[in-house]
Amino acid sequence: MKDWKEVRPSYWLHRLSRFLEHTTPKRLANLMQVHAEYRLGVSRVSSLPPLVHIDPLNYCILHCPVCPTGRGTLGRHRGRMPMDIFRALVDEISDRVFFLNLYNWGEPLLHPQIFDMVEYATSRGLSVRISSSLNSMTSVQARLMVESGLEELLVDLDGATQETYEIYRVGGSLARVVENIREVTSAKKSLNTPFPLITARVLVTKYNYHELSQIRTLAWSLGVDRFFATPVHVNLGRSDDIDRWVVQRSIESANPPGKPRKCDQLWFNLTISWDGGVFPCCWFHEQEYDFGNVYEEGKLTMIWNNERFVQSRNFVAGKTAHLPGTICGRCKGYPQYYYSY
């Protein structure tokens, strides 16, 4: 199956209105420069990526069996980002960056200052998105979520019944998720705002494939703004996971021979772990793959053009056949979790 996406017409209207609100001459110029530098294969760039991921923490109350957080294979100590570090990062990037994804490998709602983070980032003109299982959300957080200025909430809705849902979302409660979505939509109505826009997302596996139509019906009945179903991504090195979870087996090699794909992540994207670790995309998580650390090296903009980033951009742009000593040399633009259907 391919990705299944449905949206309310108002979803794109609201996204466009917010995009225009966030647009400044400096952000727009940076965005144009990113596209130009990517097309030209510039290795030492002058632009900043329009999208930045900051992982406020890297732990979760669920134990999803394919997720490295759920299975305890993150390769990084558990912890959460201090608010002062977060503010410093936002201050450094906010004049040129458009979008901030405030999540990656953890459950962001477990951070006690998560909505202070959202509010601070939105006050600096950033478009902020959070992804959550909504298993740990409180009624107070539902209102804070709306008041903070959060633009979009992605919610994992991986079953139409508890029996199906808990196969992958181990330790989770579908009833709690449904109730929490209702809490957020109720808070939106009471505060008379369409934000945050709510996307119901399904990771499709062998176990919930038969319930897709029911999940879709459930999602729209809850008043979401977008429905998104995508095949589960598994580590290609784990054949047992492929056999257990994948609906249709059609693998693309993680390391295909020949020329690497010109991966745009090295120009358009940047990910920062709770502990300051900087890596080129959101696929990876092991500390050994860090390209630098903002706690140790200070300015993020310095890391963005360090030797690891420059070598990796040269490699994926085809300017050198030498495999750089980074994860990009092994990945070649095809992350190990990438799974094609």
Coordinates of C-alpha atoms in Angstrom, one line a residue:
M1 CA 0.0 0.0 0.0
K2 CA 1.0 3.6 -0.5
D3 CA 0.5 6.5 2.0
W4 CA -3.2 7.3 2.4
K5 CA -3.8 11.0 3.1
E6 CA -7.1 12.9 3.5
V7 CA -7.6 16.5 4.7
R8 CA -10.4 18.9 5.3
P9 CA -10.1 21.9 2.9
S10 CA -9.8 24.2 5.8
Y11 CA -6.6 22.4 6.9
W12 CA -4.6 23.9 4.0
L13 CA -6.2 27.3 4.4
H14 CA -5.2 27.4 8.0
R15 CA -1.7 26.2 7.2
L16 CA -1.3 28.8 4.5
S17 CA -2.6 31.6 6.8
R18 CA 0.0 30.6 9.4
F19 CA 2.8 30.3 6.8
L20 CA 2.1 33.9 5.7
E21 CA 2.1 35.1 9.3
H22 CA 5.5 33.5 9.8
T23 CA 7.0 34.8 6.6
T24 CA 9.5 37.6 6.9
P25 CA 11.9 38.9 4.3
K26 CA 14.8 37.2 6.1
R27 CA 13.1 33.8 6.3
L28 CA 11.9 33.9 2.7
A29 CA 15.4 34.8 1.5
N30 CA 16.9 32.0 3.5
L31 CA 14.3 29.5 2.0
M32 CA 15.2 30.6 -1.5
Q33 CA 18.9 30.3 -0.7
V34 CA 18.4 26.7 0.7
H35 CA 16.9 25.6 -2.6
A36 CA 19.6 27.2 -4.6
E37 CA 22.4 25.7 -2.5
Y38 CA 20.8 22.3 -2.6
R39 CA 20.4 22.4 -6.4
L40 CA 24.0 23.5 -6.8
G41 CA 25.3 21.0 -4.3
V42 CA 27.0 23.6 -2.2
S43 CA 28.8 21.9 0.6
R44 CA 29.6 24.9 2.9
V45 CA 26.3 26.6 3.0
S46 CA 25.3 30.1 4.1
S47 CA 21.6 29.2 4.7
L48 CA 20.0 27.5 7.6
P49 CA 17.5 24.6 7.2
P50 CA 13.9 25.7 7.1
L51 CA 12.9 22.8 9.3
V52 CA 14.6 21.9 12.7
H53 CA 13.8 19.0 15.0
I54 CA 14.5 19.5 18.6
D55 CA 13.9 16.4 20.8
P56 CA 12.9 17.8 24.3
L57 CA 13.4 14.3 25.8
N58 CA 14.0 10.7 24.6
Y59 CA 11.8 8.5 26.8
C60 CA 8.2 7.3 26.7
I61 CA 5.6 5.4 28.8
L62 CA 4.8 3.1 25.9
H63 CA 6.9 0.2 24.6
C64 CA 6.3 0.1 20.9
P65 CA 8.3 -2.9 19.6
V66 CA 9.7 -1.4 16.4
C67 CA 10.6 2.0 18.0
P68 CA 14.2 2.1 19.3
T69 CA 12.8 4.0 22.4
G70 CA 10.3 1.3 23.1
R71 CA 12.8 -1.5 22.7
G72 CA 15.6 0.3 24.6
T73 CA 18.1 0.5 21.7
L74 CA 18.4 4.3 21.3
G75 CA 22.2 4.3 21.9
R76 CA 21.9 7.4 24.0
H77 CA 21.4 8.2 27.7
R78 CA 17.8 9.2 28.7
G79 CA 17.1 12.7 29.7
R80 CA 15.4 16.0 28.9
M81 CA 16.5 19.4 27.6
P82 CA 16.8 22.3 30.0
M83 CA 14.7 25.3 29.2
D84 CA 17.6 27.7 29.0
I85 CA 19.3 25.6 26.4
F86 CA 16.1 25.4 24.4
R87 CA 15.7 29.2 24.5
A88 CA 19.3 29.7 23.3
L89 CA 18.7 27.3 20.4
V90 CA 15.5 29.1 19.4
D91 CA 17.1 32.5 19.6
E92 CA 19.9 31.4 17.3
I93 CA 17.7 29.9 14.6
S94 CA 14.4 31.8 14.8
D95 CA 15.2 34.7 12.4
R96 CA 15.7 32.3 9.4
V97 CA 13.9 29.0 10.3
F98 CA 10.2 28.5 9.5
F99 CA 9.3 25.2 11.2
L100 CA 10.1 23.5 14.5
N101 CA 9.2 19.9 15.1
L102 CA 9.3 19.6 18.9
Y103 CA 9.6 15.8 19.0
N104 CA 11.7 12.9 17.6
W105 CA 12.3 9.8 19.7
G106 CA 10.5 10.6 22.9
E107 CA 7.0 11.5 24.2
P108 CA 7.2 15.3 24.4
L109 CA 4.2 15.7 26.7
L110 CA 6.3 14.1 29.5
H111 CA 8.5 17.2 29.6
P112 CA 7.2 19.4 32.4
Q113 CA 8.0 22.6 30.4
I114 CA 6.8 21.4 27.0
F115 CA 4.2 24.1 26.5
D116 CA 6.6 26.8 27.8
M117 CA 8.8 25.6 25.0
V118 CA 6.0 25.8 22.5
E119 CA 4.9 29.3 23.7
Y120 CA 8.5 30.6 23.5
A121 CA 9.1 29.2 20.0
T122 CA 5.8 30.6 18.7
S123 CA 6.6 34.0 20.3
R124 CA 9.7 34.0 18.1
G125 CA 7.6 33.4 15.0
L126 CA 8.3 29.7 14.5
S127 CA 5.6 27.2 13.3
V128 CA 5.6 24.5 16.0
R129 CA 4.4 20.9 15.6
I130 CA 4.3 18.1 18.2
S131 CA 3.8 14.3 17.8
S132 CA 2.3 12.4 20.7
S133 CA 0.6 9.1 21.5
L134 CA -1.7 11.2 23.8
N135 CA -1.5 8.4 26.4
S136 CA 0.0 10.7 29.0
M137 CA -1.9 13.9 28.4
T138 CA -3.9 15.6 31.2
S139 CA -6.9 17.9 31.0
V140 CA -4.7 20.8 32.0
Q141 CA -2.3 20.1 29.2
A142 CA -5.2 20.0 26.6
R143 CA -5.9 23.7 27.3
L144 CA -2.3 24.6 27.6
M145 CA -1.7 23.0 24.2
V146 CA -4.3 25.3 22.6
E147 CA -3.2 28.4 24.6
S148 CA 0.5 27.9 23.7
G149 CA 0.0 28.6 20.0
L150 CA 0.9 25.0 18.9
E151 CA 0.1 24.8 15.1
E152 CA -0.2 21.1 14.7
L153 CA -0.7 18.0 16.8
L154 CA 0.1 14.6 15.3
V155 CA -1.7 11.8 17.1
D156 CA -0.9 8.1 16.7
L157 CA -4.2 6.2 16.2
D158 CA -3.1 2.6 15.3
G159 CA -6.3 0.7 15.9
A160 CA -10.1 0.9 15.9
T161 CA -10.2 -1.5 18.9
Q162 CA -8.1 -1.8 22.0
E163 CA -7.2 -5.3 21.1
T164 CA -5.6 -4.1 17.8
Y165 CA -4.3 -0.9 19.1
E166 CA -2.3 -2.4 22.0
I167 CA -0.5 -4.9 19.7
Y168 CA 1.9 -2.2 18.6
R169 CA 1.2 0.6 21.2
V170 CA 2.2 -1.7 24.0
G171 CA 1.0 -0.3 27.3
G172 CA -1.3 2.2 25.6
S173 CA -5.1 2.8 25.9
L174 CA -7.1 3.6 22.8
A175 CA -10.0 4.9 25.1
R176 CA -7.6 7.4 26.7
V177 CA -6.4 8.6 23.2
V178 CA -9.9 9.1 22.0
E179 CA -10.9 11.0 25.2
N180 CA -7.8 13.2 24.9
I181 CA -8.5 14.1 21.3
R182 CA -12.0 15.2 22.4
E183 CA -10.4 17.2 25.2
V184 CA -8.2 19.1 22.7
T185 CA -11.1 19.7 20.3
S186 CA -13.2 20.9 23.2
A187 CA -10.5 23.4 24.3
K188 CA -10.2 24.6 20.7
K189 CA -13.9 25.4 20.6
S190 CA -13.9 27.1 24.0
L191 CA -11.0 29.3 22.9
N192 CA -12.5 29.8 19.4
T193 CA -9.4 28.8 17.5
P194 CA -8.7 26.2 14.8
F195 CA -5.3 25.5 16.3
P196 CA -3.7 23.2 16.9
L197 CA -4.7 21.4 13.7
I198 CA -5.0 17.7 14.5
T199 CA -3.6 14.9 12.3
A200 CA -4.6 11.4 13.1
R201 CA -1.7 9.1 11.9
V202 CA -1.8 5.3 11.5
L203 CA 1.3 3.2 11.2
V204 CA 0.0 0.3 9.1
T205 CA 1.0 -3.2 10.1
K206 CA -0.3 -6.7 9.5
Y207 CA -2.4 -6.3 12.6
N208 CA -4.3 -3.1 11.9
Y209 CA -4.5 -3.3 8.1
H210 CA -8.0 -4.8 8.2
E211 CA -9.2 -2.0 10.5
L212 CA -8.1 1.0 8.3
S213 CA -11.6 2.0 7.3
Q214 CA -12.8 1.8 10.9
I215 CA -9.8 3.8 12.1
R216 CA -10.5 6.4 9.4
T217 CA -14.2 6.7 10.4
L218 CA -13.2 7.0 14.1
A219 CA -10.7 9.7 13.3
W220 CA -13.1 11.9 11.4
S221 CA -15.8 11.4 14.0
L222 CA -13.4 12.9 16.6
G223 CA -13.1 16.1 14.5
V224 CA -9.5 15.8 13.2
D225 CA -8.3 18.0 10.4
R226 CA -6.2 15.4 8.6
F227 CA -6.0 11.6 8.3
F228 CA -2.7 10.0 7.4
A229 CA -2.0 6.3 7.1
T230 CA 1.6 5.1 6.2
P231 CA 3.3 1.7 6.2
V232 CA 5.4 1.0 9.3
H233 CA 9.1 1.6 8.9
V234 CA 11.3 -1.1 10.1
N235 CA 15.0 -1.6 10.5
L236 CA 16.1 -3.5 7.4
G237 CA 18.7 -5.4 9.5
R238 CA 15.9 -7.0 11.5
S239 CA 14.3 -9.7 9.3
D240 CA 12.1 -10.9 12.2
D241 CA 10.5 -7.4 12.4
I242 CA 9.9 -7.4 8.6
D243 CA 8.2 -10.8 8.8
R244 CA 6.1 -9.8 11.8
W245 CA 5.0 -6.3 11.0
V246 CA 5.1 -5.6 7.3
V247 CA 2.0 -5.9 5.2
Q248 CA 3.7 -6.4 1.9
R249 CA 7.3 -7.3 1.5
S250 CA 9.1 -5.1 -1.1
I251 CA 12.5 -4.0 0.3
E252 CA 14.8 -1.4 -1.1
S253 CA 18.4 -2.0 0.0
A254 CA 19.6 0.3 2.7
N255 CA 22.9 0.5 0.9
P256 CA 22.3 0.2 -2.8
P257 CA 25.4 0.0 -5.1
G258 CA 26.5 2.9 -7.2
K259 CA 25.9 6.6 -6.8
P260 CA 24.3 7.7 -3.5
R261 CA 20.9 9.5 -3.6
K262 CA 21.3 13.3 -3.3
C263 CA 19.6 13.4 0.1
D264 CA 18.1 16.8 0.7
Q265 CA 18.2 16.3 4.5
L266 CA 21.7 17.8 4.7
W267 CA 20.4 21.1 3.4
F268 CA 16.7 21.3 4.5
N269 CA 16.7 19.5 7.9
L270 CA 18.6 19.4 11.2
T271 CA 17.9 17.4 14.3
I272 CA 19.1 18.2 17.9
S273 CA 18.8 15.7 20.7
W274 CA 17.9 16.6 24.3
D275 CA 21.6 16.3 25.2
G276 CA 22.7 18.7 22.5
G277 CA 23.8 16.1 20.0
V278 CA 23.4 17.3 16.4
F279 CA 22.7 14.9 13.5
P280 CA 21.8 15.3 9.9
C281 CA 18.3 13.9 9.9
C282 CA 15.6 12.5 12.2
W283 CA 16.1 8.9 11.2
F284 CA 19.1 8.3 13.4
H285 CA 19.5 8.4 17.1
E286 CA 22.7 6.7 18.3
Q287 CA 25.2 9.1 19.9
E288 CA 28.0 7.7 17.8
Y289 CA 26.4 9.3 14.8
D290 CA 26.4 12.8 16.1
F291 CA 28.0 15.5 13.9
G292 CA 28.6 17.7 16.9
N293 CA 27.2 18.9 20.2
V294 CA 25.8 22.3 21.0
Y295 CA 26.5 21.9 24.7
E296 CA 30.2 21.5 24.0
E297 CA 30.7 23.6 20.9
G298 CA 28.3 26.5 21.5
K299 CA 26.9 27.8 18.3
L300 CA 24.7 25.5 16.2
T301 CA 25.6 27.5 13.1
M302 CA 29.2 26.5 13.5
I303 CA 28.3 22.8 13.7
W304 CA 26.1 23.2 10.6
N305 CA 29.2 23.8 8.5
N306 CA 31.7 21.7 10.3
E307 CA 33.8 19.1 8.5
R308 CA 31.3 16.3 9.0
F309 CA 28.5 18.2 7.3
V310 CA 30.7 19.5 4.5
Q311 CA 32.1 16.0 3.7
S312 CA 28.7 14.5 3.8
R313 CA 27.2 17.1 1.4
N314 CA 30.1 16.7 -1.0
F315 CA 29.5 12.9 -1.0
V316 CA 25.7 12.9 -1.6
A317 CA 26.1 15.6 -4.2
G318 CA 28.5 13.3 -6.1
K319 CA 31.5 15.6 -5.8
T320 CA 33.6 12.9 -4.2
A321 CA 33.6 9.2 -4.3
H322 CA 35.2 9.0 -0.9
L323 CA 32.9 7.7 1.8
P324 CA 33.0 10.3 4.7
G325 CA 33.5 9.0 8.2
T326 CA 29.9 9.8 9.1
I327 CA 26.6 7.9 9.0
C328 CA 25.9 9.5 5.6
G329 CA 28.6 7.4 4.1
R330 CA 26.9 4.3 5.2
C331 CA 23.4 5.4 4.6
K332 CA 24.0 6.9 1.1
G333 CA 20.7 8.7 1.3
Y334 CA 18.8 5.5 2.1
P335 CA 18.1 5.4 5.9
Q336 CA 18.2 1.9 7.4
Y337 CA 14.6 2.4 8.6
Y338 CA 13.4 3.3 5.0
Y339 CA 11.0 0.7 3.8
S340 CA 9.4 0.9 0.3
Y341 CA 6.0 -0.6 -0.6

